[in-house]
């Protein structure tokens, strides 16, 4: 796998990384670039043989300059509008993202005005975009509509937990600097139509008409899936279905890729050859249709990559030349990164190119390796080595097709495994059977559903007849995917690998590929394998995989780590013991369970556990049954094993609490009620001493919170739930001393007790509180009191997650967000 375009691409990417991390400042790049151009021209004039070196240097410098220029342009100049009531005028610049509960509009800002009494300057000519989210029922706007928005925009917050999805960066890579929300379209009005691309507008209008046919002729869940299969539009797909597809290892079919573009191109060529159209006309039609389809799919990196590779193949077909997939793949990557170098940092770009490379490059080698290991019986007489009759190896048809399909799936999974582990913290063991079953069926669904959508534009009843079959097959896909996703060990959680671990993985993979592709080396290995050490290759591969990923699959024990999560207006903490055990203390949640579909267990807690490689919870401790402490546990019930649940004696008196306990019981979780004086052993060196509540009934649910002290050697941390001042003052002061205290009730003034904090005498306090909450938390009285006592305090709404590490003697604290620590 070599060539000048590959070399240029690698050097250009190195330049992008150099510019992104700022290794060379712009003035230096400018001077060096000018010198390279001058010496390059002189070299060409003199006819020197090293002229190619200057081309490579220019590619490197172009990468560095291009990424810095895009970063500067992407910042825009509209961040000064954040936090101010403004009137923004702008045009919807891309297709709206439709979700069941809201619609996202990306608006290119043209004008902005603030109220006269507001201080601060704003740009006269604003440059940037705003993401407007309209929830509830309201008027629908389309691409090209010019809107006036009266709102108070904000800059997206940085991630609260280390390693969390960086929503701010994600938006910035798309040139979006601000976000705003409008319930039921309040403050939003349409002014007319702004500047639009006529071709893009026509494509999106056609897409809307096609999707209206699917919605009219299929059940909602079937229509949502078909829209995802055809156009990558997953907004109307139920979250459970997305989870099933991810766990089954087939989520890739919900994004437009080479499979989709190739299918469209193949259908076009089939009809062109059948109708015997002029070759040039047929080529032009195919190019136009595939371009329109790419635009309708959102023109993401995977779709554009597929389009460029498809066009390269069509050009080779038209010119009657051999098609080189390496050149095509590198060319598509180079074009994409020239257009927008920020693609390099996007998961979609990385996964798309890795999977394509794996399919095209690794599949032949894996099939070759398979034939080497699973040799025909007459070539393999060694005990313990699988034996396959030679007639099967040579047999064309179904068996060979099955072998190729297995090789293709394994190749794609192997190529994306480190990247997928880095972003999603798991890999699917069900991917192989799922891809063998689901992918052919989705091809059939796409053909039937696409045909029905086109027919429906002419006569809707006929589309309904066709989609009867589409619905049956779609339901079978959904049922099969759900069943595969629920199989034991279908999904393996892994710790997020480090960048160097990913680099080593690919280094070994490329080295192995080189060995298999080098005839002399490959022949030597075959001779050693068959004559001397027949088990050598399987053993070496197994050892390499184990040595490389043992720490990812099974994270080693370490010192105690206690993380207070940035989970909004609620409490949640994760304790990782030196012995590898895990405890979760409260799980966060909305203030009213019935009023919010957002679950912090799904969005924050579970991703955090997966990122750390945690596959089970040894101890779940819920302080009291209020929603902001237990809602996340609802998601944990079905998604991670919990060995022991600790609650207070009054926990089940609450209806929601009782239902949650029953759900855990049904999953085999042991339940233990605890009260003041109980000791809970956790790990060999960690104890949890319950201080409150007493066994007597306490009327107030907050006051009945479990209060306990964690002890690890000389380090102690005090957890207080939402206990009020009256309860805290009655606690035996001799049991309160701790280095760290979780401030009770999110810093409420009703939980402030100076005598309590004097007894604890903490070095640091953690306030778990939501940003912009309606309760006034934390109260000024609490903050002033902590300052008076000289206690350093952290707030999760400002500092993000608070991570504490201890070896049993000393402890260290760090914050998940770059905001400065809050101290007295």
PDB file of N, CA, C and O in Angstrom, residues 234-272:
ATOM      1  N   UNK A 234     -31.444   9.671  11.626  1.00  0.00           N
ATOM      2  CA  UNK A 234     -31.809   8.830  12.764  1.00  0.00           C
ATOM      3  C   UNK A 234     -32.631   9.574  13.818  1.00  0.00           C
ATOM      4  O   UNK A 234     -32.843   9.073  14.911  1.00  0.00           O
ATOM      5  N   UNK A 235     -33.108  10.769  13.482  1.00  0.00           N
ATOM      6  CA  UNK A 235     -33.830  11.578  14.463  1.00  0.00           C
ATOM      7  C   UNK A 235     -35.100  10.950  14.979  1.00  0.00           C
ATOM      8  O   UNK A 235     -35.500  11.193  16.112  1.00  0.00           O
ATOM      9  N   UNK A 236     -35.766  10.142  14.155  1.00  0.00           N
ATOM     10  CA  UNK A 236     -37.037   9.546  14.547  1.00  0.00           C
ATOM     11  C   UNK A 236     -36.889   8.083  14.960  1.00  0.00           C
ATOM     12  O   UNK A 236     -37.884   7.387  15.129  1.00  0.00           O
ATOM     13  N   UNK A 237     -35.665   7.626  15.106  1.00  0.00           N
ATOM     14  CA  UNK A 237     -35.431   6.256  15.558  1.00  0.00           C
ATOM     15  C   UNK A 237     -35.418   6.235  17.076  1.00  0.00           C
ATOM     16  O   UNK A 237     -34.732   7.032  17.710  1.00  0.00           O
ATOM     17  N   UNK A 238     -36.152   5.324  17.656  1.00  0.00           N
ATOM     18  CA  UNK A 238     -36.230   5.214  19.106  1.00  0.00           C
ATOM     19  C   UNK A 238     -34.844   4.929  19.689  1.00  0.00           C
ATOM     20  O   UNK A 238     -34.033   4.218  19.097  1.00  0.00           O
ATOM     21  N   UNK A 239     -34.587   5.513  20.873  1.00  0.00           N
ATOM     22  CA  UNK A 239     -33.274   5.341  21.507  1.00  0.00           C
ATOM     23  C   UNK A 239     -32.949   3.879  21.784  1.00  0.00           C
ATOM     24  O   UNK A 239     -31.786   3.461  21.696  1.00  0.00           O
ATOM     25  N   UNK A 240     -33.959   3.088  22.129  1.00  0.00           N
ATOM     26  CA  UNK A 240     -33.718   1.674  22.393  1.00  0.00           C
ATOM     27  C   UNK A 240     -33.268   0.953  21.126  1.00  0.00           C
ATOM     28  O   UNK A 240     -32.396   0.069  21.178  1.00  0.00           O
ATOM     29  N   UNK A 241     -33.833   1.330  19.986  1.00  0.00           N
ATOM     30  CA  UNK A 241     -33.431   0.726  18.720  1.00  0.00           C
ATOM     31  C   UNK A 241     -31.982   1.091  18.400  1.00  0.00           C
ATOM     32  O   UNK A 241     -31.187   0.244  17.965  1.00  0.00           O
ATOM     33  N   UNK A 242     -31.613   2.352  18.637  1.00  0.00           N
ATOM     34  CA  UNK A 242     -30.224   2.765  18.408  1.00  0.00           C
ATOM     35  C   UNK A 242     -29.275   1.970  19.300  1.00  0.00           C
ATOM     36  O   UNK A 242     -28.201   1.541  18.858  1.00  0.00           O
ATOM     37  N   UNK A 243     -29.680   1.787  20.554  1.00  0.00           N
ATOM     38  CA  UNK A 243     -28.849   1.022  21.481  1.00  0.00           C
ATOM     39  C   UNK A 243     -28.700  -0.416  21.012  1.00  0.00           C
ATOM     40  O   UNK A 243     -27.595  -0.985  21.056  1.00  0.00           O
ATOM     41  N   UNK A 244     -29.788  -1.023  20.557  1.00  0.00           N
ATOM     42  CA  UNK A 244     -29.736  -2.399  20.060  1.00  0.00           C
ATOM     43  C   UNK A 244     -28.777  -2.519  18.873  1.00  0.00           C
ATOM     44  O   UNK A 244     -27.978  -3.462  18.797  1.00  0.00           O
ATOM     45  N   UNK A 245     -28.858  -1.575  17.945  1.00  0.00           N
ATOM     46  CA  UNK A 245     -27.990  -1.616  16.766  1.00  0.00           C
ATOM     47  C   UNK A 245     -26.532  -1.423  17.168  1.00  0.00           C
ATOM     48  O   UNK A 245     -25.634  -2.041  16.583  1.00  0.00           O
ATOM     49  N   UNK A 246     -26.288  -0.565  18.166  1.00  0.00           N
ATOM     50  CA  UNK A 246     -24.910  -0.354  18.626  1.00  0.00           C
ATOM     51  C   UNK A 246     -24.377  -1.609  19.297  1.00  0.00           C
ATOM     52  O   UNK A 246     -23.246  -2.046  19.017  1.00  0.00           O
ATOM     53  N   UNK A 247     -25.162  -2.205  20.190  1.00  0.00           N
ATOM     54  CA  UNK A 247     -24.718  -3.394  20.911  1.00  0.00           C
ATOM     55  C   UNK A 247     -24.571  -4.595  19.989  1.00  0.00           C
ATOM     56  O   UNK A 247     -23.740  -5.479  20.240  1.00  0.00           O
ATOM     57  N   UNK A 248     -25.366  -4.635  18.941  1.00  0.00           N
ATOM     58  CA  UNK A 248     -25.272  -5.747  17.993  1.00  0.00           C
ATOM     59  C   UNK A 248     -24.166  -5.523  16.963  1.00  0.00           C
ATOM     60  O   UNK A 248     -23.882  -6.411  16.154  1.00  0.00           O
ATOM     61  N   UNK A 249     -23.542  -4.355  16.976  1.00  0.00           N
ATOM     62  CA  UNK A 249     -22.436  -4.081  16.061  1.00  0.00           C
ATOM     63  C   UNK A 249     -22.849  -3.763  14.647  1.00  0.00           C
ATOM     64  O   UNK A 249     -22.052  -3.914  13.712  1.00  0.00           O
ATOM     65  N   UNK A 250     -24.088  -3.272  14.448  1.00  0.00           N
ATOM     66  CA  UNK A 250     -24.557  -2.932  13.099  1.00  0.00           C
ATOM     67  C   UNK A 250     -25.034  -1.492  13.013  1.00  0.00           C
ATOM     68  O   UNK A 250     -25.774  -1.134  12.100  1.00  0.00           O
ATOM     69  N   UNK A 251     -24.598  -0.649  13.947  1.00  0.00           N
ATOM     70  CA  UNK A 251     -25.044   0.741  13.931  1.00  0.00           C
ATOM     71  C   UNK A 251     -24.538   1.467  12.691  1.00  0.00           C
ATOM     72  O   UNK A 251     -25.094   2.500  12.297  1.00  0.00           O
ATOM     73  N   UNK A 252     -23.511   0.942  12.050  1.00  0.00           N
ATOM     74  CA  UNK A 252     -22.943   1.595  10.870  1.00  0.00           C
ATOM     75  C   UNK A 252     -23.937   1.668   9.720  1.00  0.00           C
ATOM     76  O   UNK A 252     -23.822   2.547   8.852  1.00  0.00           O
ATOM     77  N   UNK A 253     -24.937   0.788   9.685  1.00  0.00           N
ATOM     78  CA  UNK A 253     -25.887   0.825   8.581  1.00  0.00           C
ATOM     79  C   UNK A 253     -26.865   1.991   8.704  1.00  0.00           C
ATOM     80  O   UNK A 253     -27.615   2.274   7.772  1.00  0.00           O
ATOM     81  N   UNK A 254     -26.843   2.667   9.859  1.00  0.00           N
ATOM     82  CA  UNK A 254     -27.717   3.836  10.042  1.00  0.00           C
ATOM     83  C   UNK A 254     -27.036   5.121   9.593  1.00  0.00           C
ATOM     84  O   UNK A 254     -27.605   6.205   9.755  1.00  0.00           O
ATOM     85  N   UNK A 255     -25.839   5.044   9.058  1.00  0.00           N
ATOM     86  CA  UNK A 255     -25.175   6.214   8.490  1.00  0.00           C
ATOM     87  C   UNK A 255     -24.795   5.885   7.047  1.00  0.00           C
ATOM     88  O   UNK A 255     -24.381   4.761   6.743  1.00  0.00           O
ATOM     89  N   UNK A 256     -24.960   6.858   6.181  1.00  0.00           N
ATOM     90  CA  UNK A 256     -24.689   6.649   4.760  1.00  0.00           C
ATOM     91  C   UNK A 256     -23.200   6.443   4.557  1.00  0.00           C
ATOM     92  O   UNK A 256     -22.376   7.219   5.051  1.00  0.00           O
ATOM     93  N   UNK A 257     -22.849   5.388   3.845  1.00  0.00           N
ATOM     94  CA  UNK A 257     -21.448   5.030   3.637  1.00  0.00           C
ATOM     95  C   UNK A 257     -21.273   4.520   2.220  1.00  0.00           C
ATOM     96  O   UNK A 257     -22.148   4.672   1.363  1.00  0.00           O
ATOM     97  N   UNK A 258     -20.126   3.887   1.988  1.00  0.00           N
ATOM     98  CA  UNK A 258     -19.846   3.340   0.665  1.00  0.00           C
ATOM     99  C   UNK A 258     -20.864   2.310   0.234  1.00  0.00           C
ATOM    100  O   UNK A 258     -21.170   2.178  -0.956  1.00  0.00           O
ATOM    101  N   UNK A 259     -21.407   1.562   1.195  1.00  0.00           N
ATOM    102  CA  UNK A 259     -22.428   0.560   0.892  1.00  0.00           C
ATOM    103  C   UNK A 259     -23.632   1.209   0.221  1.00  0.00           C
ATOM    104  O   UNK A 259     -24.152   0.726  -0.786  1.00  0.00           O
ATOM    105  N   UNK A 260     -24.084   2.351   0.774  1.00  0.00           N
ATOM    106  CA  UNK A 260     -25.260   3.038   0.244  1.00  0.00           C
ATOM    107  C   UNK A 260     -24.980   3.640  -1.134  1.00  0.00           C
ATOM    108  O   UNK A 260     -25.768   3.466  -2.076  1.00  0.00           O
ATOM    109  N   UNK A 261     -23.862   4.358  -1.256  1.00  0.00           N
ATOM    110  CA  UNK A 261     -23.542   5.015  -2.519  1.00  0.00           C
ATOM    111  C   UNK A 261     -23.290   3.978  -3.607  1.00  0.00           C
ATOM    112  O   UNK A 261     -23.718   4.147  -4.756  1.00  0.00           O
ATOM    113  N   UNK A 262     -22.606   2.891  -3.249  1.00  0.00           N
ATOM    114  CA  UNK A 262     -22.359   1.826  -4.225  1.00  0.00           C
ATOM    115  C   UNK A 262     -23.661   1.209  -4.702  1.00  0.00           C
ATOM    116  O   UNK A 262     -23.833   0.913  -5.902  1.00  0.00           O
ATOM    117  N   UNK A 263     -24.609   1.019  -3.787  1.00  0.00           N
ATOM    118  CA  UNK A 263     -25.904   0.455  -4.159  1.00  0.00           C
ATOM    119  C   UNK A 263     -26.633   1.381  -5.124  1.00  0.00           C
ATOM    120  O   UNK A 263     -27.196   0.921  -6.141  1.00  0.00           O
ATOM    121  N   UNK A 264     -26.632   2.687  -4.836  1.00  0.00           N
ATOM    122  CA  UNK A 264     -27.288   3.657  -5.724  1.00  0.00           C
ATOM    123  C   UNK A 264     -26.625   3.647  -7.096  1.00  0.00           C
ATOM    124  O   UNK A 264     -27.299   3.622  -8.136  1.00  0.00           O
ATOM    125  N   UNK A 265     -25.285   3.663  -7.101  1.00  0.00           N
ATOM    126  CA  UNK A 265     -24.558   3.663  -8.378  1.00  0.00           C
ATOM    127  C   UNK A 265     -24.822   2.379  -9.161  1.00  0.00           C
ATOM    128  O   UNK A 265     -24.993   2.407 -10.390  1.00  0.00           O
ATOM    129  N   UNK A 266     -24.873   1.240  -8.466  1.00  0.00           N
ATOM    130  CA  UNK A 266     -25.113  -0.040  -9.137  1.00  0.00           C
ATOM    131  C   UNK A 266     -26.503  -0.070  -9.770  1.00  0.00           C
ATOM    132  O   UNK A 266     -26.675  -0.566 -10.893  1.00  0.00           O
ATOM    133  N   UNK A 267     -27.496   0.467  -9.054  1.00  0.00           N
ATOM    134  CA  UNK A 267     -28.853   0.518  -9.609  1.00  0.00           C
ATOM    135  C   UNK A 267     -28.887   1.403 -10.853  1.00  0.00           C
ATOM    136  O   UNK A 267     -29.505   1.064 -11.875  1.00  0.00           O
ATOM    137  N   UNK A 268     -28.193   2.556 -10.771  1.00  0.00           N
ATOM    138  CA  UNK A 268     -28.140   3.458 -11.923  1.00  0.00           C
ATOM    139  C   UNK A 268     -27.497   2.761 -13.126  1.00  0.00           C
ATOM    140  O   UNK A 268     -28.026   2.810 -14.254  1.00  0.00           O
ATOM    141  N   UNK A 269     -26.358   2.108 -12.902  1.00  0.00           N
ATOM    142  CA  UNK A 269     -25.658   1.441 -13.991  1.00  0.00           C
ATOM    143  C   UNK A 269     -26.484   0.289 -14.560  1.00  0.00           C
ATOM    144  O   UNK A 269     -26.440   0.018 -15.768  1.00  0.00           O
ATOM    145  N   UNK A 270     -27.246  -0.386 -13.693  1.00  0.00           N
ATOM    146  CA  UNK A 270     -28.091  -1.481 -14.153  1.00  0.00           C
ATOM    147  C   UNK A 270     -29.122  -0.986 -15.157  1.00  0.00           C
ATOM    148  O   UNK A 270     -29.306  -1.567 -16.244  1.00  0.00           O
ATOM    149  N   UNK A 271     -29.791   0.124 -14.825  1.00  0.00           N
ATOM    150  CA  UNK A 271     -30.807   0.661 -15.733  1.00  0.00           C
ATOM    151  C   UNK A 271     -30.177   1.291 -16.972  1.00  0.00           C
ATOM    152  O   UNK A 271     -30.733   1.222 -18.074  1.00  0.00           O
ATOM    153  N   UNK A 272     -28.991   1.907 -16.781  1.00  0.00           N
ATOM    154  CA  UNK A 272     -28.325   2.518 -17.938  1.00  0.00           C
ATOM    155  C   UNK A 272     -27.908   1.454 -18.940  1.00  0.00           C
ATOM    156  O   UNK A 272     -28.111   1.596 -20.153  1.00  0.00           O
TER     157      UNK A 272
END
